[in-house]
């Protein structure tokens, strides 16, 4: 059986640019879900924000042009995996 092992909470802002959906996640916190977990005692995962672009195949070129204008490196990220690392799994 599978069950939840971590609770993740974050603030999300939504934007749209030329039909490309953009989300920015900040204040990312997590805690393991074990008996007695207090959800008001969440630990920060890190101080980074996560920016995500969602686009169709037809918007791929426009999204690449947008990526090129961003002032930071593009990389894959997972709030779940970062949270699991943070709580020691």
Coordinates of N, CA and C in Angstrom, one line a residue:
X1 N 0.8 -1.2 0.0 CA 0.0 0.0 0.0 C 0.9 1.2 0.0
X2 N 0.3 2.3 -0.6 CA 1.0 3.6 -0.6 C 0.3 4.5 0.3
X3 N 1.0 5.4 1.0 CA 0.4 6.4 1.9 C 1.3 7.7 1.8
X4 N 0.7 8.8 2.2 CA 1.5 10.0 2.2 C 2.6 9.9 3.2
X5 N 3.8 10.5 2.9 CA 4.9 10.4 3.8 C 5.4 11.8 4.2
X6 N 5.0 12.8 3.4 CA 5.5 14.2 3.7 C 4.4 15.2 3.3
X7 N 4.3 16.2 4.1 CA 3.3 17.3 3.9 C 4.1 18.5 3.4
X8 N 3.7 19.1 2.2 CA 4.5 20.2 1.6 C 3.5 21.4 1.5
X9 N 3.9 22.5 1.9 CA 3.1 23.7 1.9 C 4.0 24.8 1.2
X10 N 3.4 25.6 0.3 CA 4.1 26.7 -0.3 C 3.1 27.7 -0.8
X11 N 3.6 28.9 -1.1 CA 2.9 30.0 -1.7 C 3.1 30.0 -3.2
X12 N 2.0 30.1 -4.0 CA 2.1 30.1 -5.4 C 1.5 31.3 -6.0
X13 N 2.3 31.9 -7.0 CA 1.8 33.0 -7.8 C 1.6 32.5 -9.2
X14 N 0.5 33.0 -9.9 CA 0.2 32.6 -11.2 C 0.4 33.8 -12.2
X15 N 1.0 33.5 -13.3 CA 1.1 34.5 -14.4 C 0.9 33.8 -15.7
X16 N 0.7 34.7 -16.8 CA 0.6 34.2 -18.1 C 1.3 35.1 -19.0
X17 N 2.1 34.6 -20.0 CA 2.8 35.4 -21.0 C 2.7 34.7 -22.3
X18 N 2.0 35.4 -23.2 CA 1.9 34.9 -24.6 C 1.3 33.4 -24.6
X19 N 0.3 33.2 -23.7 CA -0.3 31.9 -23.7 C 0.5 30.8 -22.9
X20 N 1.7 31.2 -22.4 CA 2.5 30.3 -21.5 C 2.1 30.6 -20.1
X21 N 1.8 29.5 -19.4 CA 1.4 29.6 -18.0 C 2.7 29.6 -17.1
X22 N 2.8 30.5 -16.2 CA 4.0 30.6 -15.3 C 3.5 30.5 -13.9
X23 N 4.2 29.7 -13.1 CA 4.0 29.7 -11.7 C 5.3 29.9 -10.9
X24 N 5.2 30.6 -9.8 CA 6.3 30.8 -8.9 C 6.0 30.4 -7.5
X25 N 6.7 29.4 -7.0 CA 6.5 28.8 -5.7 C 7.5 29.3 -4.8
X26 N 7.1 29.9 -3.6 CA 8.0 30.4 -2.6 C 7.6 29.9 -1.2
X27 N 8.4 30.2 -0.2 CA 8.1 29.9 1.2 C 7.8 28.4 1.3
X28 N 8.6 27.6 0.7 CA 8.4 26.1 0.6 C 8.8 25.5 2.0
X29 N 7.8 24.8 2.6 CA 8.0 24.1 3.9 C 7.5 22.7 3.8
X30 N 8.1 21.9 4.7 CA 7.6 20.5 4.7 C 7.8 19.9 6.1
X31 N 7.1 18.8 6.3 CA 7.3 18.0 7.5 C 6.9 16.5 7.2
X32 N 7.6 15.6 7.9 CA 7.2 14.2 7.6 C 5.8 13.9 8.2
X33 N 5.0 13.1 7.6 CA 3.7 12.7 8.1 C 3.8 11.4 8.9
X34 N 4.0 11.6 10.2 CA 4.1 10.5 11.1 C 3.1 10.8 12.3
X35 N 2.8 9.8 13.1 CA 1.9 9.9 14.2 C 2.3 11.1 15.1
X36 N 1.4 12.0 15.3 CA 1.7 13.1 16.2 C 2.3 14.3 15.5
X37 N 2.4 14.3 14.2 CA 2.9 15.4 13.4 C 2.0 16.7 13.6
X38 N 2.7 17.8 13.9 CA 2.0 19.1 14.1 C 2.2 19.9 12.8
X39 N 1.2 20.1 12.0 CA 1.3 20.8 10.8 C 1.7 22.3 10.9
X40 N 1.6 22.8 12.1 CA 2.0 24.2 12.3 C 3.5 24.3 12.6
X41 N 4.2 23.2 12.6 CA 5.7 23.1 12.9 C 6.4 22.7 11.6
X42 N 6.1 23.3 10.5 CA 6.7 23.0 9.2 C 8.1 23.5 9.2
X43 N 9.1 22.8 8.6 CA 10.4 23.3 8.4 C 10.6 23.8 7.0
X44 N 11.4 24.9 6.9 CA 11.7 25.4 5.5 C 12.5 24.4 4.8
X45 N 12.1 24.2 3.5 CA 12.9 23.2 2.6 C 14.2 23.9 2.2
X46 N 14.1 25.1 1.7 CA 15.2 26.0 1.4 C 14.7 27.4 1.1
X47 N 15.6 28.3 0.8 CA 15.2 29.7 0.5 C 15.0 29.9 -1.0
X48 N 15.1 28.9 -1.8 CA 14.9 29.1 -3.2 C 13.5 29.2 -3.6
X49 N 13.2 29.9 -4.7 CA 11.9 29.9 -5.3 C 11.9 29.0 -6.5
X50 N 10.8 28.5 -6.9 CA 10.7 27.6 -8.0 C 9.8 28.3 -9.1
X51 N 10.3 28.5 -10.2 CA 9.6 29.1 -11.4 C 9.3 28.0 -12.3
X52 N 8.1 27.8 -12.7 CA 7.7 26.7 -13.7 C 7.0 27.3 -14.9
X53 N 7.4 26.9 -16.0 CA 6.6 27.2 -17.3 C 5.9 26.0 -17.8
X54 N 4.6 26.3 -18.2 CA 3.8 25.2 -18.7 C 3.3 25.7 -20.1
X55 N 3.7 24.9 -21.1 CA 3.4 25.3 -22.5 C 3.1 24.1 -23.4
X56 N 2.4 24.4 -24.4 CA 2.1 23.3 -25.4 C 3.2 23.1 -26.4
X57 N 3.2 22.1 -27.2 CA 4.2 21.8 -28.1 C 4.3 23.0 -29.1
X58 N 3.2 23.6 -29.5 CA 3.2 24.7 -30.4 C 3.9 26.0 -29.8
X59 N 3.9 26.0 -28.5 CA 4.5 27.2 -27.8 C 6.0 27.0 -27.4
X60 N 6.6 25.9 -27.9 CA 7.9 25.5 -27.5 C 8.9 26.6 -27.8
X61 N 8.9 27.1 -29.1 CA 9.8 28.1 -29.5 C 9.7 29.4 -28.6
X62 N 8.5 29.8 -28.4 CA 8.2 31.0 -27.5 C 8.8 30.8 -26.1
X63 N 8.6 29.6 -25.6 CA 9.1 29.3 -24.3 C 10.6 29.3 -24.2
X64 N 11.2 28.8 -25.3 CA 12.7 28.8 -25.3 C 13.2 30.2 -25.3
X65 N 12.5 31.1 -26.1 CA 12.9 32.5 -26.1 C 12.7 33.1 -24.7
X66 N 11.7 32.8 -24.0 CA 11.5 33.3 -22.7 C 12.6 32.7 -21.7
X67 N 12.9 31.5 -21.8 CA 14.0 30.9 -21.0 C 15.3 31.6 -21.2
X68 N 15.6 32.0 -22.4 CA 16.8 32.7 -22.7 C 16.9 34.1 -22.0
X69 N 15.8 34.7 -21.7 CA 15.7 36.0 -21.1 C 15.8 35.9 -19.6
X70 N 15.7 34.7 -19.0 CA 15.7 34.6 -17.6 C 17.1 34.8 -17.0
X71 N 17.2 35.5 -15.9 CA 18.6 35.7 -15.3 C 19.1 34.6 -14.5
X72 N 18.7 33.4 -14.6 CA 19.2 32.3 -13.8 C 19.2 31.0 -14.6
X73 N 19.9 30.0 -14.1 CA 20.0 28.7 -14.8 C 18.7 27.9 -14.8
X74 N 18.5 27.2 -15.8 CA 17.3 26.4 -15.9 C 17.7 25.0 -15.5
X75 N 16.9 24.4 -14.6 CA 17.2 23.0 -14.1 C 15.9 22.4 -13.7
X76 N 15.9 21.1 -13.6 CA 14.8 20.3 -13.1 C 14.8 20.4 -11.6
X77 N 13.6 20.4 -11.0 CA 13.4 20.5 -9.6 C 12.2 19.8 -9.1
X78 N 12.2 19.3 -7.9 CA 11.0 18.6 -7.4 C 10.9 19.0 -5.9
X79 N 9.7 19.6 -5.6 CA 9.5 20.0 -4.2 C 9.4 18.8 -3.4
X80 N 8.9 17.7 -3.9 CA 8.8 16.4 -3.1 C 10.2 15.9 -2.8
X81 N 11.1 15.8 -3.8 CA 12.4 15.2 -3.6 C 13.2 16.1 -2.7
X82 N 13.1 17.4 -2.8 CA 13.8 18.3 -1.9 C 13.3 18.2 -0.5
X83 N 12.0 18.0 -0.3 CA 11.4 17.8 1.0 C 11.9 16.5 1.6
X84 N 11.9 15.5 0.8 CA 12.3 14.2 1.3 C 13.8 14.3 1.8
X85 N 14.7 14.9 1.0 CA 16.0 15.1 1.4 C 16.1 15.9 2.7
X86 N 15.3 16.9 2.8 CA 15.3 17.8 4.0 C 14.9 17.1 5.3
X87 N 14.0 16.1 5.2 CA 13.6 15.4 6.4 C 14.3 14.1 6.6
X88 N 15.3 13.9 5.8 CA 16.2 12.7 6.0 C 15.8 11.4 5.4
X89 N 15.0 11.4 4.4 CA 14.6 10.1 3.7 C 15.6 9.8 2.6

